[in-house]
C-alpha cells in the first residue's frame, strides 16, 4: 500500500488549488470522487470495485497525456489490483502492458525479472502482446545489434509468444532483406494460423501470396493460393473499407481470376479513396474493354506527365486499336525512360512497322533495348518480329503457357501487318484460350478479336 499512498499524495498535491491563508482548499468533483475511491480501495481490502474504477480513471488520464507521472500512478493501482485478483486476466494484461510502456519510456526494463513473471502467466502467451525478450530490441543502442543478433532475438520472441504479431512481421522483414522470401512467407503463414483475422498479417501475407501467384502462374496450378487470396482480400476490404491499397490488391486478385468487371469495380473504389490509383483504374478499364474510360484518362495530361507504366499501357492500348501513329508517338517518349520494359519497345516498334517506317522501327528497337536485360525467350520474340526465325521456330522455343500467349500475340500482330486478318484472329483467339488473365497480351488479344470480328465480311 505504500506505493499507492505515495502516488495518491503526489497526485493530490498537484491537483490542489493553493489559496490565501484562512481560505479552504477546493477540489474538483472529479478529484473528490477519485479521493473517495482511493480511500475505499485502501481501507477495504475486498473492495476491488472502487480500486478498479480508480484504475480506469487513471488509465484514461495516462492515455490522454502519455505522461510518466500518470503512468506510474496507474501502474501502482494495477499492481495492487493484481495482488488482490491474480486470476483476473484483464488486470494482468493491463499491469503487464503498462510496464512494457514504462520500460520504453524510461529505457529501463528488467528482462530477466519480467521473463520469469511472463513464464508464470499462460494467458499472456496466447494473446498479441510482446514477450519480455522482444524488449531487448527497442531498448538496444542504435546499430548495437548485428543482423544475426536481431534475428536470434526475434526467433526467441515468436517462440515465447506465437500470437505476437509484430514479432512475426519484424522477423519476416529481416528475412526479406536477406532475400529469403520463402522463409518470410512461411513466417507470415504461421502468424496467420495464430492470428487468422489480423489485418496487418493478412495484408503482408497476401502481398507475398500474390507475388508468388505471378511467379508460378506460367508453370503451376495457382488456384488454391488464388482462392485464399480472394477470401483474405474480401475480408480485408470489408474490415478496412477506406484502405485504398487493399481495394487495389483485391482488384488484382479478381483480374487473376478472370473476373474483370469486379476487378474494375474494386479499382474504382481504390481510385475514389486515393487518386494515385487512377492509372491502375485505367489499366483495369483496359482489361474490361472500356476504351472511352482509357482514352479519357490519357487525354487528361500531356504525354510527358505520365509514369512509364502508364505509357506502356497507352502504347498497347493504341496498338490493339490500330492507332499506329499515336502508338509510335508515345513510343518515342517511352524509350527515353530508364524504367522502360522490353515489351513496350517491342510493341512500340511494331507501330512504326505498321506505318511502313522499317528504319525507324529498327532505330527505336536499338535505342530502346540499350541497357535492358533481354531474356532468352524475349530474344526469340524479337528475332521473330525481325523475321530472323519462323513462326514454327518461335512456337518451338516457347516453354510454357505464358510464352505461348506472347508468341501467339506477336504472331497475330505480324499477321495484321501482312494483311492476314483471319490468321491474326485465330492467333489472338489462341491467346484468349490460354486464359493468362493478368498478361497485357490477354487483354489486348480480346480487344483485337472484337475489332477483327467487327470488320470481318461476315459482319
mmCIF file of C-alpha atoms in Angstrom, residues 109-404:
data_model
loop_
_atom_site.group_PDB
_atom_site.id
_atom_site.type_symbol
_atom_site.label_atom_id
_atom_site.label_comp_id
_atom_site.label_asym_id
_atom_site.label_seq_id
_atom_site.Cartn_x
_atom_site.Cartn_y
_atom_site.Cartn_z
ATOM 1 C CA UNK A 109 13.391 -2.820 -18.374
ATOM 2 C CA UNK A 110 14.453 -5.830 -16.321
ATOM 3 C CA UNK A 111 14.076 -8.522 -18.975
ATOM 4 C CA UNK A 112 15.098 -11.320 -16.621
ATOM 5 C CA UNK A 113 12.583 -10.306 -13.938
ATOM 6 C CA UNK A 114 9.724 -9.938 -16.380
ATOM 7 C CA UNK A 115 10.628 -13.104 -18.237
ATOM 8 C CA UNK A 116 10.193 -15.059 -15.000
ATOM 9 C CA UNK A 117 6.864 -13.298 -14.425
ATOM 10 C CA UNK A 118 5.770 -13.920 -18.017
ATOM 11 C CA UNK A 119 6.523 -17.640 -17.890
ATOM 12 C CA UNK A 120 4.106 -17.997 -14.979
ATOM 13 C CA UNK A 121 1.252 -16.398 -16.932
ATOM 14 C CA UNK A 122 -0.078 -18.697 -19.708
ATOM 15 C CA UNK A 123 -2.709 -16.103 -20.622
ATOM 16 C CA UNK A 124 -0.056 -13.629 -21.774
ATOM 17 C CA UNK A 125 1.454 -16.265 -24.044
ATOM 18 C CA UNK A 126 -1.771 -16.608 -26.027
ATOM 19 C CA UNK A 127 -2.557 -13.008 -26.912
ATOM 20 C CA UNK A 128 -0.989 -10.434 -29.204
ATOM 21 C CA UNK A 129 1.476 -8.791 -26.829
ATOM 22 C CA UNK A 130 5.262 -8.608 -26.708
ATOM 23 C CA UNK A 131 7.095 -11.112 -24.518
ATOM 24 C CA UNK A 132 9.942 -9.641 -22.425
ATOM 25 C CA UNK A 133 12.559 -10.971 -24.861
ATOM 26 C CA UNK A 134 11.322 -8.585 -27.537
ATOM 27 C CA UNK A 135 12.089 -5.561 -25.352
ATOM 28 C CA UNK A 136 15.786 -6.145 -25.985
ATOM 29 C CA UNK A 137 15.305 -4.649 -29.460
ATOM 30 C CA UNK A 138 13.706 -1.242 -28.768
ATOM 31 C CA UNK A 139 16.000 -0.694 -25.769
ATOM 32 C CA UNK A 140 19.225 -1.557 -27.596
ATOM 33 C CA UNK A 141 21.521 1.287 -28.602
ATOM 34 C CA UNK A 142 21.293 2.265 -32.256
ATOM 35 C CA UNK A 143 23.258 -0.100 -34.522
ATOM 36 C CA UNK A 144 24.497 -2.045 -31.480
ATOM 37 C CA UNK A 145 22.936 -5.327 -32.629
ATOM 38 C CA UNK A 146 24.074 -7.261 -35.667
ATOM 39 C CA UNK A 147 21.570 -8.717 -38.117
ATOM 40 C CA UNK A 148 22.230 -12.184 -36.718
ATOM 41 C CA UNK A 149 21.639 -10.976 -33.148
ATOM 42 C CA UNK A 150 18.386 -9.274 -34.136
ATOM 43 C CA UNK A 151 17.169 -12.391 -35.905
ATOM 44 C CA UNK A 152 18.066 -14.559 -32.892
ATOM 45 C CA UNK A 153 16.081 -12.257 -30.596
ATOM 46 C CA UNK A 154 13.102 -12.298 -32.947
ATOM 47 C CA UNK A 155 13.233 -16.075 -33.275
ATOM 48 C CA UNK A 156 13.079 -16.381 -29.485
ATOM 49 C CA UNK A 157 10.302 -13.780 -29.437
ATOM 50 C CA UNK A 158 7.950 -15.752 -31.699
ATOM 51 C CA UNK A 159 8.859 -18.930 -29.830
ATOM 52 C CA UNK A 160 7.952 -17.330 -26.492
ATOM 53 C CA UNK A 161 4.699 -15.956 -27.893
ATOM 54 C CA UNK A 162 3.450 -17.318 -31.227
ATOM 55 C CA UNK A 163 0.500 -14.907 -31.016
ATOM 56 C CA UNK A 164 2.655 -11.754 -31.066
ATOM 57 C CA UNK A 165 2.093 -10.182 -34.497
ATOM 58 C CA UNK A 166 4.967 -7.686 -34.551
ATOM 59 C CA UNK A 167 7.439 -10.456 -33.800
ATOM 60 C CA UNK A 168 6.473 -12.286 -36.980
ATOM 61 C CA UNK A 169 6.352 -9.105 -39.042
ATOM 62 C CA UNK A 170 9.792 -7.970 -37.908
ATOM 63 C CA UNK A 171 11.332 -11.406 -38.421
ATOM 64 C CA UNK A 172 9.686 -11.741 -41.820
ATOM 65 C CA UNK A 173 11.072 -8.336 -42.833
ATOM 66 C CA UNK A 174 14.548 -9.343 -41.629
ATOM 67 C CA UNK A 175 14.475 -12.469 -43.794
ATOM 68 C CA UNK A 176 13.114 -10.498 -46.745
ATOM 69 C CA UNK A 177 16.141 -8.188 -46.535
ATOM 70 C CA UNK A 178 18.293 -11.304 -46.861
ATOM 71 C CA UNK A 179 16.292 -12.335 -49.954
ATOM 72 C CA UNK A 180 14.856 -15.319 -48.092
ATOM 73 C CA UNK A 181 11.361 -14.942 -49.494
ATOM 74 C CA UNK A 182 10.261 -18.476 -48.670
ATOM 75 C CA UNK A 183 11.180 -18.037 -45.006
ATOM 76 C CA UNK A 184 9.326 -14.721 -44.914
ATOM 77 C CA UNK A 185 6.259 -16.321 -46.450
ATOM 78 C CA UNK A 186 6.417 -19.284 -44.055
ATOM 79 C CA UNK A 187 6.528 -16.952 -41.050
ATOM 80 C CA UNK A 188 3.545 -14.949 -42.245
ATOM 81 C CA UNK A 189 1.589 -18.132 -42.941
ATOM 82 C CA UNK A 190 2.415 -19.330 -39.416
ATOM 83 C CA UNK A 191 1.374 -15.984 -37.953
ATOM 84 C CA UNK A 192 -1.932 -16.202 -39.816
ATOM 85 C CA UNK A 193 -2.631 -19.568 -38.173
ATOM 86 C CA UNK A 194 -2.402 -17.958 -34.728
ATOM 87 C CA UNK A 195 -3.984 -14.649 -35.802
ATOM 88 C CA UNK A 196 -6.383 -15.567 -38.635
ATOM 89 C CA UNK A 197 -8.191 -12.226 -38.643
ATOM 90 C CA UNK A 198 -5.279 -9.851 -38.111
ATOM 91 C CA UNK A 199 -5.272 -7.286 -40.919
ATOM 92 C CA UNK A 200 -1.558 -6.481 -40.673
ATOM 93 C CA UNK A 201 -0.579 -10.121 -41.034
ATOM 94 C CA UNK A 202 -3.101 -10.850 -43.777
ATOM 95 C CA UNK A 203 -2.055 -7.750 -45.695
ATOM 96 C CA UNK A 204 1.627 -8.708 -45.724
ATOM 97 C CA UNK A 205 0.940 -12.394 -46.273
ATOM 98 C CA UNK A 206 -1.183 -11.733 -49.320
ATOM 99 C CA UNK A 207 1.387 -9.398 -50.829
ATOM 100 C CA UNK A 208 3.737 -12.380 -50.808
ATOM 101 C CA UNK A 209 0.946 -14.682 -51.944
ATOM 102 C CA UNK A 210 0.036 -12.542 -54.968
ATOM 103 C CA UNK A 211 3.702 -12.205 -55.945
ATOM 104 C CA UNK A 212 4.020 -15.970 -55.717
ATOM 105 C CA UNK A 213 0.957 -16.426 -57.933
ATOM 106 C CA UNK A 214 2.532 -14.220 -60.597
ATOM 107 C CA UNK A 215 5.778 -16.191 -60.317
ATOM 108 C CA UNK A 216 4.056 -19.565 -60.691
ATOM 109 C CA UNK A 217 1.099 -18.877 -62.967
ATOM 110 C CA UNK A 218 3.011 -19.920 -66.087
ATOM 111 C CA UNK A 219 4.006 -23.370 -64.818
ATOM 112 C CA UNK A 220 1.804 -24.407 -61.906
ATOM 113 C CA UNK A 221 -1.786 -24.588 -60.756
ATOM 114 C CA UNK A 222 -2.256 -21.499 -58.583
ATOM 115 C CA UNK A 223 -5.970 -21.952 -57.903
ATOM 116 C CA UNK A 224 -5.605 -22.754 -54.183
ATOM 117 C CA UNK A 225 -3.467 -19.686 -53.487
ATOM 118 C CA UNK A 226 -5.764 -17.592 -55.636
ATOM 119 C CA UNK A 227 -8.887 -18.676 -53.760
ATOM 120 C CA UNK A 228 -7.195 -17.972 -50.425
ATOM 121 C CA UNK A 229 -6.032 -14.540 -51.597
ATOM 122 C CA UNK A 230 -9.562 -13.794 -52.784
ATOM 123 C CA UNK A 231 -11.062 -14.718 -49.401
ATOM 124 C CA UNK A 232 -8.430 -12.764 -47.479
ATOM 125 C CA UNK A 233 -8.770 -9.595 -49.530
ATOM 126 C CA UNK A 234 -12.545 -9.848 -49.364
ATOM 127 C CA UNK A 235 -12.148 -9.841 -45.582
ATOM 128 C CA UNK A 236 -9.604 -7.007 -45.656
ATOM 129 C CA UNK A 237 -11.716 -4.647 -47.773
ATOM 130 C CA UNK A 238 -14.693 -5.377 -45.549
ATOM 131 C CA UNK A 239 -12.839 -4.679 -42.306
ATOM 132 C CA UNK A 240 -10.768 -1.790 -43.726
ATOM 133 C CA UNK A 241 -13.142 -0.192 -46.260
ATOM 134 C CA UNK A 242 -11.093 3.005 -46.511
ATOM 135 C CA UNK A 243 -7.794 1.309 -47.282
ATOM 136 C CA UNK A 244 -7.226 2.007 -50.983
ATOM 137 C CA UNK A 245 -4.309 -0.407 -51.225
ATOM 138 C CA UNK A 246 -6.432 -3.361 -50.128
ATOM 139 C CA UNK A 247 -9.063 -2.490 -52.734
ATOM 140 C CA UNK A 248 -6.375 -2.276 -55.425
ATOM 141 C CA UNK A 249 -4.881 -5.604 -54.416
ATOM 142 C CA UNK A 250 -8.357 -7.124 -54.449
ATOM 143 C CA UNK A 251 -8.747 -5.773 -57.983
ATOM 144 C CA UNK A 252 -5.514 -7.527 -58.975
ATOM 145 C CA UNK A 253 -6.672 -10.829 -57.480
ATOM 146 C CA UNK A 254 -10.003 -10.560 -59.283
ATOM 147 C CA UNK A 255 -8.156 -9.969 -62.553
ATOM 148 C CA UNK A 256 -6.046 -13.051 -61.892
ATOM 149 C CA UNK A 257 -9.323 -14.945 -61.560
ATOM 150 C CA UNK A 258 -10.655 -13.536 -64.836
ATOM 151 C CA UNK A 259 -13.398 -11.530 -63.102
ATOM 152 C CA UNK A 260 -12.762 -8.300 -64.983
ATOM 153 C CA UNK A 261 -15.944 -6.418 -64.145
ATOM 154 C CA UNK A 262 -15.469 -6.939 -60.420
ATOM 155 C CA UNK A 263 -11.789 -6.078 -60.816
ATOM 156 C CA UNK A 264 -12.751 -2.768 -62.401
ATOM 157 C CA UNK A 265 -15.236 -2.085 -59.603
ATOM 158 C CA UNK A 266 -12.561 -2.606 -56.934
ATOM 159 C CA UNK A 267 -10.099 -0.429 -58.840
ATOM 160 C CA UNK A 268 -12.719 2.345 -58.976
ATOM 161 C CA UNK A 269 -13.136 2.073 -55.222
ATOM 162 C CA UNK A 270 -9.366 2.334 -54.709
ATOM 163 C CA UNK A 271 -9.107 5.360 -57.003
ATOM 164 C CA UNK A 272 -12.023 7.077 -55.261
ATOM 165 C CA UNK A 273 -10.149 6.795 -51.967
ATOM 166 C CA UNK A 274 -6.680 7.666 -53.269
ATOM 167 C CA UNK A 275 -6.101 9.465 -56.583
ATOM 168 C CA UNK A 276 -2.722 7.789 -57.061
ATOM 169 C CA UNK A 277 -4.610 4.695 -58.240
ATOM 170 C CA UNK A 278 -6.160 6.470 -61.241
ATOM 171 C CA UNK A 279 -3.565 4.850 -63.514
ATOM 172 C CA UNK A 280 -4.323 1.428 -62.093
ATOM 173 C CA UNK A 281 -8.006 2.104 -62.700
ATOM 174 C CA UNK A 282 -7.289 2.923 -66.352
ATOM 175 C CA UNK A 283 -5.457 -0.390 -66.571
ATOM 176 C CA UNK A 284 -8.462 -2.225 -65.125
ATOM 177 C CA UNK A 285 -10.703 -0.482 -67.653
ATOM 178 C CA UNK A 286 -8.381 -1.640 -70.447
ATOM 179 C CA UNK A 287 -8.851 -5.242 -69.310
ATOM 180 C CA UNK A 288 -12.590 -4.668 -69.279
ATOM 181 C CA UNK A 289 -12.502 -3.181 -72.774
ATOM 182 C CA UNK A 290 -13.815 0.202 -71.668
ATOM 183 C CA UNK A 291 -11.986 2.239 -74.302
ATOM 184 C CA UNK A 292 -13.768 5.501 -73.523
ATOM 185 C CA UNK A 293 -12.515 5.473 -69.930
ATOM 186 C CA UNK A 294 -8.957 4.668 -71.015
ATOM 187 C CA UNK A 295 -9.000 7.406 -73.662
ATOM 188 C CA UNK A 296 -10.303 9.936 -71.142
ATOM 189 C CA UNK A 297 -7.514 9.078 -68.709
ATOM 190 C CA UNK A 298 -4.779 9.617 -71.285
ATOM 191 C CA UNK A 299 -6.381 12.756 -72.710
ATOM 192 C CA UNK A 300 -6.266 14.491 -69.330
ATOM 193 C CA UNK A 301 -2.499 15.164 -69.268
ATOM 194 C CA UNK A 302 0.464 15.735 -71.535
ATOM 195 C CA UNK A 303 2.296 12.569 -72.539
ATOM 196 C CA UNK A 304 5.445 13.577 -70.631
ATOM 197 C CA UNK A 305 3.471 13.774 -67.364
ATOM 198 C CA UNK A 306 2.628 10.074 -67.224
ATOM 199 C CA UNK A 307 4.501 7.360 -65.383
ATOM 200 C CA UNK A 308 6.393 4.867 -67.539
ATOM 201 C CA UNK A 309 3.938 2.062 -66.814
ATOM 202 C CA UNK A 310 1.126 4.348 -67.969
ATOM 203 C CA UNK A 311 2.978 4.972 -71.220
ATOM 204 C CA UNK A 312 3.296 1.226 -71.776
ATOM 205 C CA UNK A 313 -0.435 0.822 -71.291
ATOM 206 C CA UNK A 314 -1.033 3.685 -73.720
ATOM 207 C CA UNK A 315 1.233 2.116 -76.357
ATOM 208 C CA UNK A 316 -0.579 -1.200 -76.156
ATOM 209 C CA UNK A 317 -3.978 0.489 -75.995
ATOM 210 C CA UNK A 318 -3.275 2.252 -79.288
ATOM 211 C CA UNK A 319 -1.698 -0.828 -80.880
ATOM 212 C CA UNK A 320 -4.741 -3.015 -80.219
ATOM 213 C CA UNK A 321 -6.996 -0.252 -81.532
ATOM 214 C CA UNK A 322 -4.833 0.102 -84.657
ATOM 215 C CA UNK A 323 -3.910 3.702 -83.835
ATOM 216 C CA UNK A 324 -0.412 3.231 -85.188
ATOM 217 C CA UNK A 325 0.721 6.853 -85.347
ATOM 218 C CA UNK A 326 -0.352 7.549 -81.779
ATOM 219 C CA UNK A 327 1.390 4.398 -80.572
ATOM 220 C CA UNK A 328 4.547 5.450 -82.429
ATOM 221 C CA UNK A 329 4.476 8.940 -80.907
ATOM 222 C CA UNK A 330 4.145 7.543 -77.400
ATOM 223 C CA UNK A 331 6.957 5.057 -78.019
ATOM 224 C CA UNK A 332 9.375 7.893 -78.773
ATOM 225 C CA UNK A 333 8.757 9.247 -75.279
ATOM 226 C CA UNK A 334 8.694 5.780 -73.749
ATOM 227 C CA UNK A 335 12.213 4.787 -74.834
ATOM 228 C CA UNK A 336 13.646 7.822 -73.013
ATOM 229 C CA UNK A 337 12.541 6.366 -69.663
ATOM 230 C CA UNK A 338 15.058 4.428 -67.589
ATOM 231 C CA UNK A 339 12.409 2.023 -66.289
ATOM 232 C CA UNK A 340 11.069 1.064 -69.715
ATOM 233 C CA UNK A 341 10.420 -2.608 -70.478
ATOM 234 C CA UNK A 342 11.244 -4.939 -73.353
ATOM 235 C CA UNK A 343 7.576 -5.321 -74.258
ATOM 236 C CA UNK A 344 6.940 -1.596 -74.585
ATOM 237 C CA UNK A 345 9.856 -1.338 -77.003
ATOM 238 C CA UNK A 346 8.751 -4.425 -78.969
ATOM 239 C CA UNK A 347 5.126 -3.389 -79.421
ATOM 240 C CA UNK A 348 6.028 0.260 -79.970
ATOM 241 C CA UNK A 349 8.431 -0.707 -82.757
ATOM 242 C CA UNK A 350 5.619 -2.707 -84.355
ATOM 243 C CA UNK A 351 3.601 0.512 -84.672
ATOM 244 C CA UNK A 352 6.395 2.018 -86.774
ATOM 245 C CA UNK A 353 6.388 -1.088 -88.968
ATOM 246 C CA UNK A 354 2.649 -0.719 -89.495
ATOM 247 C CA UNK A 355 3.341 2.827 -90.723
ATOM 248 C CA UNK A 356 5.860 1.463 -93.216
ATOM 249 C CA UNK A 357 8.747 3.022 -91.286
ATOM 250 C CA UNK A 358 11.034 -0.007 -91.023
ATOM 251 C CA UNK A 359 14.187 2.054 -90.458
ATOM 252 C CA UNK A 360 12.540 3.963 -87.617
ATOM 253 C CA UNK A 361 11.390 0.657 -86.112
ATOM 254 C CA UNK A 362 14.992 -0.581 -86.110
ATOM 255 C CA UNK A 363 16.247 2.644 -84.547
ATOM 256 C CA UNK A 364 13.553 2.530 -81.866
ATOM 257 C CA UNK A 365 14.407 -1.105 -81.095
ATOM 258 C CA UNK A 366 18.150 -0.472 -80.919
ATOM 259 C CA UNK A 367 17.831 2.619 -78.747
ATOM 260 C CA UNK A 368 15.062 1.180 -76.599
ATOM 261 C CA UNK A 369 16.913 -2.018 -75.745
ATOM 262 C CA UNK A 370 20.160 -0.316 -74.716
ATOM 263 C CA UNK A 371 20.969 -1.254 -71.094
ATOM 264 C CA UNK A 372 17.961 -3.596 -70.919
ATOM 265 C CA UNK A 373 18.476 -7.229 -69.974
ATOM 266 C CA UNK A 374 16.757 -9.202 -72.705
ATOM 267 C CA UNK A 375 15.861 -12.711 -71.557
ATOM 268 C CA UNK A 376 16.363 -15.692 -73.895
ATOM 269 C CA UNK A 377 12.630 -16.024 -74.565
ATOM 270 C CA UNK A 378 12.312 -12.302 -75.238
ATOM 271 C CA UNK A 379 15.182 -12.565 -77.709
ATOM 272 C CA UNK A 380 13.226 -15.227 -79.572
ATOM 273 C CA UNK A 381 10.217 -12.888 -79.766
ATOM 274 C CA UNK A 382 12.473 -10.132 -81.079
ATOM 275 C CA UNK A 383 14.026 -12.482 -83.621
ATOM 276 C CA UNK A 384 10.578 -13.423 -84.898
ATOM 277 C CA UNK A 385 9.444 -9.792 -85.054
ATOM 278 C CA UNK A 386 12.564 -9.054 -87.134
ATOM 279 C CA UNK A 387 11.883 -12.073 -89.396
ATOM 280 C CA UNK A 388 15.030 -13.870 -88.233
ATOM 281 C CA UNK A 389 13.184 -17.055 -87.193
ATOM 282 C CA UNK A 390 9.987 -18.689 -88.420
ATOM 283 C CA UNK A 391 6.646 -18.984 -86.702
ATOM 284 C CA UNK A 392 7.272 -22.678 -86.060
ATOM 285 C CA UNK A 393 10.666 -21.925 -84.508
ATOM 286 C CA UNK A 394 9.068 -19.318 -82.264
ATOM 287 C CA UNK A 395 6.438 -21.759 -81.017
ATOM 288 C CA UNK A 396 9.057 -24.463 -80.527
ATOM 289 C CA UNK A 397 11.044 -22.082 -78.310
ATOM 290 C CA UNK A 398 8.053 -21.361 -76.057
ATOM 291 C CA UNK A 399 8.461 -23.254 -72.790
ATOM 292 C CA UNK A 400 5.173 -22.632 -71.010
ATOM 293 C CA UNK A 401 1.689 -21.205 -71.386
ATOM 294 C CA UNK A 402 2.903 -17.652 -70.782
ATOM 295 C CA UNK A 403 5.477 -17.936 -73.568
ATOM 296 C CA UNK A 404 2.802 -19.351 -75.840
#
